[in-house]
Coordinates of N, CA and C in Angstrom, one line a residue:
Chain A
N44 N -1.2 -8.1 -13.3 CA -1.9 -6.8 -13.0 C -1.0 -5.7 -12.8
A45 N -2.1 -5.2 -13.8 CA -1.6 -3.8 -14.5 C -2.0 -2.7 -13.5
G46 N -3.0 -3.2 -12.7 CA -3.0 -1.6 -11.8 C -4.3 -0.5 -13.1
V47 N -3.4 0.8 -12.5 CA -4.2 1.8 -13.6 C -2.9 2.1 -14.6
T48 N -3.3 2.2 -15.7 CA -2.8 2.4 -17.0 C -2.6 3.8 -17.2
Q49 N -2.0 4.3 -18.0 CA -1.9 6.0 -18.7 C -0.9 6.0 -19.5
T50 N -1.4 6.5 -20.6 CA -0.8 6.6 -21.8 C -1.3 8.4 -22.0
P51 N 0.1 8.7 -23.1 CA 1.2 9.0 -23.1 C 1.9 9.6 -21.5
K52 N 3.3 9.0 -21.5 CA 3.7 9.2 -20.3 C 4.7 10.5 -20.0
F53 N 4.8 11.0 -21.6 CA 5.6 12.8 -21.7 C 4.6 12.7 -23.0
Q54 N 4.5 14.4 -23.1 CA 3.9 15.2 -24.1 C 3.9 16.0 -24.2
V55 N 4.4 16.9 -25.7 CA 4.7 18.5 -25.9 C 3.4 18.9 -26.5
L56 N 3.2 20.1 -26.5 CA 1.8 20.6 -27.2 C 2.4 21.6 -27.4
K57 N 1.8 22.4 -28.6 CA 2.1 23.8 -28.8 C 0.5 24.4 -28.7
T58 N 0.5 25.7 -28.0 CA -0.7 26.0 -28.0 C -1.9 26.4 -28.6
G59 N -2.9 25.7 -28.3 CA -4.6 25.8 -29.1 C -4.5 24.1 -29.6
Q60 N -3.0 23.6 -29.4 CA -4.0 21.9 -29.6 C -4.2 21.5 -29.0
S61 N -5.2 20.1 -29.5 CA -5.9 19.5 -28.5 C -5.2 17.7 -28.3
M62 N -6.0 17.2 -27.4 CA -5.3 15.7 -27.5 C -6.7 15.3 -26.6
T63 N -5.9 13.9 -25.9 CA -7.0 13.3 -24.9 C -5.4 12.1 -24.2
L64 N -5.4 12.5 -23.2 CA -4.6 11.1 -22.1 C -6.1 9.9 -21.1
Q65 N -5.1 9.5 -21.9 CA -5.6 7.7 -21.7 C -5.9 7.4 -20.4
C66 N -6.7 6.9 -19.4 CA -6.6 5.8 -18.0 C -7.7 5.2 -18.4
A67 N -6.8 3.8 -18.7 CA -7.9 2.8 -18.2 C -6.9 1.7 -16.4
Q68 N -8.8 1.3 -15.9 CA -8.2 0.3 -14.9 C -8.8 -1.2 -14.6
D69 N -7.9 -2.7 -14.4 CA -8.6 -3.5 -15.0 C -8.3 -4.3 -13.2
M70 N -9.5 -3.3 -12.6 CA -9.3 -3.1 -11.4 C -11.0 -3.7 -10.8
N71 N -11.8 -3.1 -12.3 CA -13.8 -3.2 -11.7 C -13.7 -2.0 -10.9
H72 N -13.3 -0.9 -10.5 CA -13.5 0.0 -9.8 C -14.6 0.9 -10.2
E73 N -15.4 0.8 -9.9 CA -16.6 2.6 -9.9 C -15.8 3.3 -10.4
Y74 N -15.3 4.0 -9.3 CA -14.2 5.4 -9.3 C -13.2 5.9 -9.6
M75 N -13.2 6.8 -11.0 CA -12.3 7.0 -11.3 C -12.0 8.8 -10.9
S76 N -11.2 8.7 -11.8 CA -10.9 10.6 -11.5 C -9.7 10.8 -11.5
W77 N -9.1 12.4 -12.1 CA -8.3 13.0 -13.2 C -7.9 14.0 -11.7
Y78 N -6.3 13.8 -11.8 CA -5.6 15.4 -10.9 C -4.9 15.6 -12.2
R79 N -4.2 17.0 -11.3 CA -3.2 17.5 -11.9 C -2.6 18.0 -10.7
Q80 N -1.0 17.9 -11.2 CA -0.1 18.0 -9.8 C 0.8 18.6 -10.0
D81 N 0.6 20.0 -9.7 CA 1.4 21.6 -10.0 C 3.3 22.0 -8.9
P82 N 3.7 22.0 -8.5 CA 4.6 22.5 -7.6 C 4.2 23.0 -6.4
G83 N 4.0 22.6 -4.7 CA 3.2 23.3 -4.4 C 1.7 23.4 -3.8
M84 N 1.4 22.7 -5.0 CA -0.4 22.8 -5.0 C -1.0 21.4 -4.7
G85 N 0.2 20.8 -4.5 CA -0.1 19.0 -3.9 C -1.0 18.9 -5.4
L86 N -2.6 17.9 -5.3 CA -3.1 16.7 -6.1 C -4.0 17.3 -6.2
R87 N -4.5 18.4 -7.0 CA -6.2 19.2 -7.6 C -6.7 18.2 -8.7
L88 N -8.3 18.1 -8.1 CA -8.9 17.5 -8.7 C -9.7 18.2 -9.4
I89 N -9.9 17.2 -11.3 CA -10.0 18.1 -12.6 C -11.5 17.1 -12.7
H90 N -11.3 16.2 -12.6 CA -12.9 14.9 -13.1 C -12.8 14.6 -12.6
Y91 N -14.1 13.8 -12.0 CA -14.3 12.8 -11.5 C -15.5 11.7 -11.6
S92 N -15.8 10.7 -12.0 CA -16.8 9.2 -12.6 C -16.8 8.7 -10.7
V93 N -18.2 8.3 -10.9 CA -18.8 7.3 -9.9 C -19.1 6.5 -10.2
G94 N -18.8 6.0 -11.7 CA -19.6 4.9 -12.8 C -19.6 5.1 -14.1
A95 N -19.6 4.0 -14.2 CA -20.5 4.8 -16.2 C -21.2 5.3 -16.2
G96 N -20.4 6.3 -16.9 CA -22.1 7.4 -17.1 C -22.0 8.3 -16.4
I97 N -21.5 8.1 -15.7 CA -21.8 9.3 -14.9 C -19.7 10.3 -14.5
T98 N -20.4 11.6 -14.9 CA -19.1 12.3 -14.5 C -19.6 13.8 -13.5
D99 N -18.5 14.5 -13.2 CA -18.9 15.6 -12.0 C -17.5 16.6 -12.3
Q100 N -17.3 17.7 -11.8 CA -16.5 18.3 -11.9 C -15.7 18.3 -10.3
G101 N -14.7 18.5 -10.8 CA -13.6 18.7 -9.3 C -13.4 20.1 -8.4
E102 N -12.2 20.4 -8.2 CA -11.5 22.1 -7.8 C -10.8 22.5 -9.2
V103 N -10.7 21.9 -10.5 CA -10.1 22.7 -11.4 C -10.8 22.3 -13.1
P104 N -11.5 21.9 -13.4 CA -12.7 21.6 -14.5 C -12.2 22.0 -16.2
N105 N -11.8 24.1 -15.7 CA -11.9 24.2 -17.2 C -10.7 24.1 -18.1
G106 N -11.3 24.3 -19.0 CA -10.6 23.3 -19.9 C -10.2 21.9 -20.1
Y107 N -11.0 21.4 -19.4 CA -10.7 20.0 -19.4 C -12.2 19.0 -19.9
N108 N -12.3 18.1 -20.6 CA -13.4 17.3 -20.4 C -13.5 15.8 -20.3
V109 N -14.6 14.9 -19.9 CA -14.1 13.6 -19.3 C -15.0 13.2 -20.3
S110 N -15.4 11.5 -20.0 CA -16.6 11.0 -20.5 C -15.9 9.5 -19.8
R111 N -17.0 8.7 -19.7 CA -16.8 7.2 -18.5 C -18.3 6.7 -19.1
S112 N -17.6 6.1 -20.7 CA -19.0 5.2 -21.2 C -18.6 3.7 -21.5
T113 N -17.0 3.8 -20.1 CA -17.0 1.7 -19.7 C -16.9 2.2 -18.3
T114 N -16.6 0.8 -17.7 CA -15.9 1.5 -16.6 C -14.8 1.1 -16.4
E115 N -13.6 0.8 -17.2 CA -12.4 0.3 -17.2 C -12.5 1.8 -17.6
D116 N -12.5 2.4 -18.6 CA -11.8 3.8 -19.3 C -11.9 5.3 -19.3
F117 N -11.6 6.0 -18.5 CA -11.9 7.5 -18.2 C -11.1 8.4 -19.3
P118 N -10.8 8.6 -20.4 CA -9.4 9.4 -21.4 C -10.5 11.0 -20.7
L119 N -9.5 11.6 -20.3 CA -8.9 13.3 -20.1 C -8.5 14.1 -21.7
R120 N -9.4 14.7 -22.0 CA -9.6 15.5 -22.8 C -9.3 16.7 -22.5
L121 N -9.0 17.2 -23.5 CA -8.0 19.2 -23.5 C -8.2 19.3 -24.5
L122 N -9.1 21.0 -24.5 CA -10.2 21.3 -25.6 C -9.0 21.7 -26.6
S123 N -8.1 22.7 -26.2 CA -7.4 23.9 -26.7 C -6.2 24.0 -25.2
A124 N -5.5 23.5 -25.4 CA -4.3 23.4 -24.5 C -3.3 25.1 -24.1
A125 N -3.2 25.4 -23.3 CA -3.0 26.7 -22.9 C -1.4 25.8 -22.1
P126 N -0.3 27.1 -22.0 CA 0.7 27.0 -21.1 C 0.6 26.6 -19.6
S127 N -0.9 27.2 -19.1 CA -1.6 27.6 -17.4 C -1.9 25.1 -17.8
Q128 N -2.0 25.0 -18.8 CA -2.4 23.1 -18.7 C -1.2 22.3 -18.6
T129 N 0.4 23.1 -18.1 CA 1.8 22.6 -18.2 C 1.4 21.9 -16.5
S130 N 1.6 20.5 -16.5 CA 1.2 19.9 -15.2 C 1.6 18.7 -15.5
V131 N 1.3 17.8 -14.8 CA 1.9 16.1 -14.5 C 0.2 15.9 -13.8
Y132 N -0.3 14.9 -15.3 CA -1.7 14.4 -14.9 C -1.3 12.8 -14.3
F133 N -2.5 12.7 -13.3 CA -2.4 11.5 -12.3 C -4.1 11.3 -12.6
C134 N -4.1 9.7 -13.2 CA -5.0 9.0 -12.8 C -5.6 8.1 -11.9
A135 N -6.7 8.3 -11.5 CA -6.9 7.6 -9.4 C -8.1 6.5 -10.4
S136 N -7.9 5.3 -9.9 CA -9.4 4.6 -9.4 C -9.6 3.5 -8.2
S137 N -10.8 3.7 -7.1 CA -10.8 3.2 -6.0 C -12.2 2.3 -6.1
S138 N -12.3 1.4 -5.5 CA -14.0 0.9 -5.6 C -14.9 1.2 -4.9
Q139 N -15.1 2.8 -4.4 CA -16.1 3.3 -3.5 C -15.2 4.9 -3.4
G140 N -15.3 5.1 -3.8 CA -14.4 6.7 -3.5 C -13.9 6.9 -2.3
A141 N -14.2 8.2 -1.9 CA -13.0 9.0 -0.4 C -12.4 8.4 0.3
D142 N -13.4 7.4 0.6 CA -12.6 6.7 2.3 C -12.6 5.5 1.6
T143 N -12.0 5.0 0.6 CA -11.2 3.8 0.0 C -9.8 3.9 -0.8
E144 N -8.8 2.6 -0.8 CA -7.8 3.4 -1.2 C -8.1 3.4 -2.4
A145 N -7.2 4.6 -3.3 CA -7.5 5.4 -4.3 C -5.5 4.1 -4.5
F146 N -5.7 4.4 -6.2 CA -4.3 4.0 -7.0 C -4.3 4.2 -8.2
F147 N -3.3 5.0 -7.8 CA -2.8 6.0 -9.4 C -2.2 4.8 -10.3
G148 N -2.2 5.9 -11.6 CA -1.6 5.6 -13.2 C 0.0 6.2 -12.5
Q149 N 0.9 6.5 -13.4 CA 2.1 6.2 -13.1 C 2.3 8.1 -13.8
G150 N 1.6 9.0 -14.1 CA 1.8 10.2 -14.5 C 1.7 10.1 -16.2
T151 N 1.3 11.2 -16.5 CA 1.3 11.8 -17.6 C 2.3 13.5 -17.5
R152 N 3.4 13.5 -17.7 CA 3.7 14.5 -17.9 C 4.0 15.6 -18.7
L153 N 3.5 16.5 -19.0 CA 3.0 17.4 -19.9 C 3.3 19.1 -20.1
T154 N 4.2 19.4 -21.5 CA 4.5 20.8 -21.3 C 3.5 21.6 -22.9
V155 N 2.8 22.7 -22.6 CA 2.5 23.4 -23.4 C 2.9 24.6 -23.3
V156 N 3.6 24.3 -25.2 CA 4.7 25.8 -25.4 C 3.7 26.5 -26.3
Chain B
T198 N -8.1 28.6 -0.6 CA -7.8 27.6 0.7 C -8.3 26.4 -0.3
Q199 N -7.3 25.5 0.5 CA -7.0 24.3 -0.2 C -8.1 23.2 1.2
L200 N -9.3 22.6 1.1 CA -9.9 21.7 2.1 C -8.9 21.1 3.0
L201 N -7.9 20.7 2.6 CA -6.6 20.4 3.6 C -5.4 20.5 3.4
E202 N -5.0 21.3 4.5 CA -3.9 21.9 5.1 C -3.0 21.5 5.4
Q203 N -1.3 21.1 4.2 CA -0.8 20.8 5.4 C 0.6 20.9 5.9
S204 N 1.4 20.5 7.4 CA 2.6 21.5 7.8 C 4.1 20.2 8.3
P205 N 4.8 21.0 8.3 CA 5.2 21.8 7.2 C 5.2 21.6 6.1
Q206 N 5.4 22.7 4.9 CA 5.8 21.8 3.3 C 6.7 21.6 2.3
F207 N 8.0 21.8 3.9 CA 9.1 21.3 3.0 C 9.8 20.7 5.1
L208 N 10.7 19.4 4.7 CA 11.8 19.4 6.1 C 12.3 18.5 4.9
S209 N 13.6 19.0 6.3 CA 14.8 18.3 5.5 C 15.9 18.0 7.1
I210 N 15.9 17.1 7.4 CA 16.7 16.6 8.7 C 17.6 15.1 8.2
Q211 N 18.7 14.9 9.6 CA 18.8 14.0 9.7 C 18.7 13.1 10.1
E212 N 19.2 11.5 9.1 CA 19.3 10.4 9.5 C 19.0 10.1 11.2
G213 N 18.2 9.2 11.1 CA 18.2 9.1 13.2 C 17.2 9.6 13.9
E214 N 16.6 10.9 13.0 CA 15.8 12.0 13.4 C 14.3 12.0 13.5
N215 N 13.7 12.7 14.7 CA 12.6 12.0 14.7 C 11.3 13.5 13.7
L216 N 10.4 13.0 13.5 CA 9.9 14.3 13.2 C 8.0 14.2 13.0
T217 N 7.1 15.1 12.8 CA 6.2 15.1 13.0 C 5.6 15.7 11.9
V218 N 4.4 15.6 11.3 CA 4.0 16.8 10.4 C 2.6 16.7 10.2
Y219 N 2.0 17.4 9.9 CA 0.5 17.9 10.1 C -0.3 17.7 9.1
C220 N -1.8 17.2 9.1 CA -3.1 17.8 8.3 C -4.1 17.9 8.6
N221 N -4.1 19.8 8.5 CA -5.6 19.8 9.5 C -6.3 20.6 8.2
S222 N -8.5 20.9 8.9 CA -9.2 21.1 8.2 C -10.0 21.8 8.8
S223 N -11.1 22.4 8.6 CA -11.7 23.3 9.4 C -13.7 21.7 9.3
S224 N -13.4 21.3 8.6 CA -14.4 20.1 7.7 C -14.1 18.8 9.0
V225 N -15.3 18.0 9.0 CA -15.0 16.7 9.4 C -15.0 16.4 8.4
F226 N -14.4 14.7 8.1 CA -14.0 13.9 7.9 C -14.9 12.5 8.1
S227 N -14.7 11.6 7.0 CA -15.2 10.2 7.5 C -14.3 9.0 7.9
S228 N -13.0 9.8 7.4 CA -11.8 9.0 6.9 C -10.8 10.4 6.8
L229 N -9.6 10.2 6.6 CA -8.3 10.9 6.2 C -7.4 9.7 5.7
Q230 N -6.0 9.7 4.5 CA -6.1 8.9 4.3 C -4.4 9.6 4.1
W231 N -3.3 8.1 4.2 CA -1.8 9.0 4.2 C -1.1 8.4 3.1
Y232 N -1.2 8.8 2.5 CA -0.5 8.7 0.8 C 1.0 9.2 1.2
R233 N 2.4 8.4 0.4 CA 3.4 8.3 -0.3 C 4.2 9.0 -1.3
Q234 N 4.6 9.7 -2.4 CA 4.4 10.1 -3.6 C 6.1 9.7 -3.6
E235 N 6.5 8.9 -4.4 CA 8.3 8.9 -5.0 C 8.0 9.7 -6.6
P236 N 9.8 10.0 -6.3 CA 9.6 11.3 -7.6 C 9.1 10.3 -9.1
G237 N 8.7 10.6 -10.0 CA 7.8 10.2 -11.3 C 7.3 8.8 -10.4
E238 N 6.4 8.6 -9.7 CA 5.6 7.7 -9.0 C 4.2 9.0 -9.3
G239 N 2.7 7.4 -9.1 CA 2.0 7.9 -8.6 C 2.4 7.8 -7.1
P240 N 0.8 8.4 -6.2 CA 1.0 8.4 -5.0 C 0.5 6.6 -4.4
V241 N 1.4 6.6 -3.4 CA 0.9 5.4 -2.8 C -0.2 5.3 -0.8
L242 N -0.8 4.7 -1.2 CA -1.5 4.7 0.3 C -0.4 3.8 1.3
L243 N -0.6 5.0 2.1 CA 0.0 3.9 3.8 C -1.3 3.5 5.0
V244 N -1.6 4.9 4.7 CA -2.9 4.2 5.8 C -4.2 4.6 6.4
T245 N -5.2 4.7 6.2 CA -6.3 4.8 6.5 C -7.3 5.0 7.7
V246 N -7.3 6.0 8.7 CA -7.3 5.9 9.8 C -9.4 6.4 10.0
V247 N -9.4 6.0 10.4 CA -11.3 6.0 10.2 C -12.0 6.8 11.7
T248 N -10.8 6.1 13.4 CA -11.7 6.8 13.7 C -11.4 7.5 14.9
G249 N -11.9 8.9 15.3 CA -11.8 9.5 16.3 C -10.5 9.5 17.0
G250 N -9.8 10.0 17.1 CA -8.7 9.2 18.2 C -8.1 8.0 17.8
E251 N -8.4 7.5 16.9 CA -7.5 6.0 16.6 C -6.2 6.8 16.2
V252 N -4.8 6.0 16.7 CA -3.6 5.5 16.4 C -3.5 4.1 15.9
K253 N -2.9 4.7 14.5 CA -2.5 2.9 14.1 C -0.9 3.6 13.4
K254 N -0.7 2.3 13.7 CA 1.2 2.2 13.3 C 1.5 0.9 12.3
L255 N 2.6 1.4 11.6 CA 3.8 1.0 10.8 C 4.6 0.8 10.5
K256 N 5.0 0.5 11.1 CA 6.7 0.2 11.7 C 7.2 0.9 12.4
R257 N 7.5 1.9 11.5 CA 8.3 3.7 12.6 C 7.3 5.2 12.5
L258 N 6.2 3.8 11.7 CA 5.4 5.7 10.9 C 4.2 5.3 12.4
T259 N 3.6 6.6 12.6 CA 2.8 6.9 14.0 C 1.6 7.9 13.3
F260 N 0.4 7.3 12.8 CA -0.8 8.1 12.3 C -1.4 8.1 13.8
Q261 N -2.1 9.3 13.1 CA -3.3 9.9 14.3 C -4.4 10.4 14.2
F262 N -5.4 10.1 14.1 CA -6.6 10.8 14.0 C -7.3 11.6 14.7
G263 N -7.9 12.8 14.4 CA -7.8 13.5 15.2 C -9.4 13.9 16.3
D264 N -9.3 14.2 17.5 CA -10.7 13.3 18.4 C -12.1 13.8 17.6
A265 N -11.9 15.1 16.6 CA -12.6 15.9 16.2 C -12.9 15.4 14.5
R266 N -12.0 14.7 14.1 CA -12.0 13.7 12.8 C -11.6 15.3 11.9
K267 N -11.2 16.2 12.3 CA -10.7 17.3 11.4 C -9.2 17.2 11.1
D268 N -8.8 16.8 12.0 CA -6.7 16.6 11.5 C -6.5 15.5 11.5
S269 N -4.7 15.5 11.6 CA -4.1 14.1 11.3 C -3.0 14.3 11.4
S270 N -2.2 13.8 12.5 CA -0.7 13.9 12.0 C 0.4 12.6 11.5
L271 N 1.3 12.3 11.3 CA 2.4 11.3 11.0 C 4.1 11.2 12.0
H272 N 3.8 10.5 12.6 CA 5.5 10.7 13.4 C 5.7 10.0 13.2
I273 N 7.0 9.6 12.7 CA 8.2 9.1 12.0 C 9.4 8.9 12.9
T274 N 9.4 7.9 13.8 CA 10.5 7.5 14.6 C 12.2 7.5 14.2
A275 N 13.0 7.8 14.3 CA 14.1 7.5 13.9 C 14.3 7.8 11.9
A276 N 13.8 9.3 11.6 CA 14.2 8.1 10.2 C 14.8 7.8 9.6
Q277 N 14.4 7.4 8.3 CA 16.2 6.9 7.5 C 15.9 7.6 5.9
P278 N 17.0 7.6 4.7 CA 16.5 8.3 3.7 C 15.8 7.3 2.9
G279 N 15.7 5.8 3.5 CA 14.0 5.3 3.1 C 13.0 6.5 2.9
D280 N 13.0 6.9 3.2 CA 11.5 7.4 4.4 C 11.6 9.0 3.8
T281 N 12.3 9.3 2.7 CA 12.6 10.7 1.5 C 11.5 10.6 0.8
G282 N 10.6 11.5 0.6 CA 9.4 11.5 -0.6 C 7.9 12.3 -0.2
L283 N 6.9 12.8 -0.8 CA 6.3 13.6 -0.8 C 5.1 12.5 0.5
Y284 N 4.6 13.7 1.2 CA 3.7 12.7 1.9 C 2.4 13.5 1.9
L285 N 1.0 12.7 1.3 CA 0.2 13.8 1.0 C -1.8 13.1 2.0
C286 N -1.7 13.8 2.8 CA -3.3 13.6 3.3 C -4.0 13.6 2.4
A287 N -5.6 12.9 2.2 CA -6.6 13.1 1.5 C -8.2 12.9 2.6
G288 N -8.8 12.9 1.7 CA -10.4 13.3 2.4 C -11.2 13.4 1.7
G289 N -12.7 12.8 2.4 CA -12.8 13.0 1.5 C -14.4 14.4 1.2
G290 N -14.0 14.2 0.0 CA -15.0 16.4 -0.2 C -16.6 16.1 -0.3
H291 N -17.1 17.3 -0.8 CA -18.1 17.7 -0.9 C -19.2 15.7 -1.0
N292 N -19.1 15.6 -2.3 CA -19.9 14.4 -2.8 C -18.9 13.7 -3.1
N293 N -17.9 12.9 -1.6 CA -17.5 12.0 -2.2 C -16.5 11.6 -2.3
D294 N -15.9 13.1 -3.2 CA -15.0 12.5 -4.1 C -13.6 13.4 -3.6
M295 N -12.0 12.6 -3.6 CA -11.2 12.8 -2.8 C -10.5 13.8 -3.2
R296 N -9.9 14.4 -2.0 CA -9.4 15.8 -1.8 C -8.1 15.3 -1.2
F297 N -7.0 16.1 -2.4 CA -5.4 16.1 -1.6 C -4.7 17.5 -1.0
G298 N -4.4 17.1 0.1 CA -3.1 18.5 0.4 C -1.9 19.1 -0.8
A299 N -1.7 20.0 -0.2 CA 0.0 20.1 -0.9 C 0.7 19.0 -0.6
G300 N 0.7 19.1 0.6 CA 1.6 17.7 0.5 C 2.5 18.0 2.1
T301 N 3.8 17.4 2.2 CA 5.4 17.5 3.0 C 6.2 17.0 2.6
R302 N 7.1 17.9 1.4 CA 8.4 16.9 1.2 C 9.2 16.8 2.2
L303 N 9.6 15.5 2.2 CA 10.3 15.4 3.0 C 12.1 14.6 2.6
T304 N 13.0 15.3 3.1 CA 14.3 14.9 3.1 C 14.5 14.5 4.0
V305 N 15.3 12.7 4.0 CA 16.2 12.6 5.1 C 17.7 11.9 4.5
K306 N 18.6 13.1 5.2 CA 20.2 12.8 4.5 C 21.1 12.1 5.8
P307 N 21.5 11.1 4.9 CA 22.6 10.1 5.6 C 23.3 10.9 6.0

């Protein structure tokens, strides 16, 4: 049972480059979300989705886009990478949002130089 | 300011000691969750507390939800090196999105 799969695990980008972080889950969860984790800041919500075709902004959405064309996939796009986006990114899924268990991927460590 | 404030931010203790970490907010939550995260991994759920005043035990870990459902605590009895990790509390935001506190980084020395 794969759970939540994130790719890539590590990535180095140059300032101004764009890229997509992939996230897929095989638990048929409706709710998916993206977080970034920085030292001393915990997990901050970037974007989330309550189902296919529906996305919404979290706490720190600027510089990121998402789409949810299928229940399984929730990619995160960095439009023009900046050093401030250097972070560890986690994708999570849950069956019904905040009151249900969130399952996390292993994270993507992104460095923007 | 974060929706959920956790304290202390760092805690370093000797094996066998007891400890309590806190998760506080000015908002009322329908539930709060506690996660533990180890280096290089995503957080993993420890417990969900739902009812005000509720106490849940998970071996040496005791979780309590405040009567007003605005805060929670995690108490560890006789801490062991295997308890080392980042402890995160999480609760629902305005639109059922899940928000996390900044976490308490616990180190238990043998």
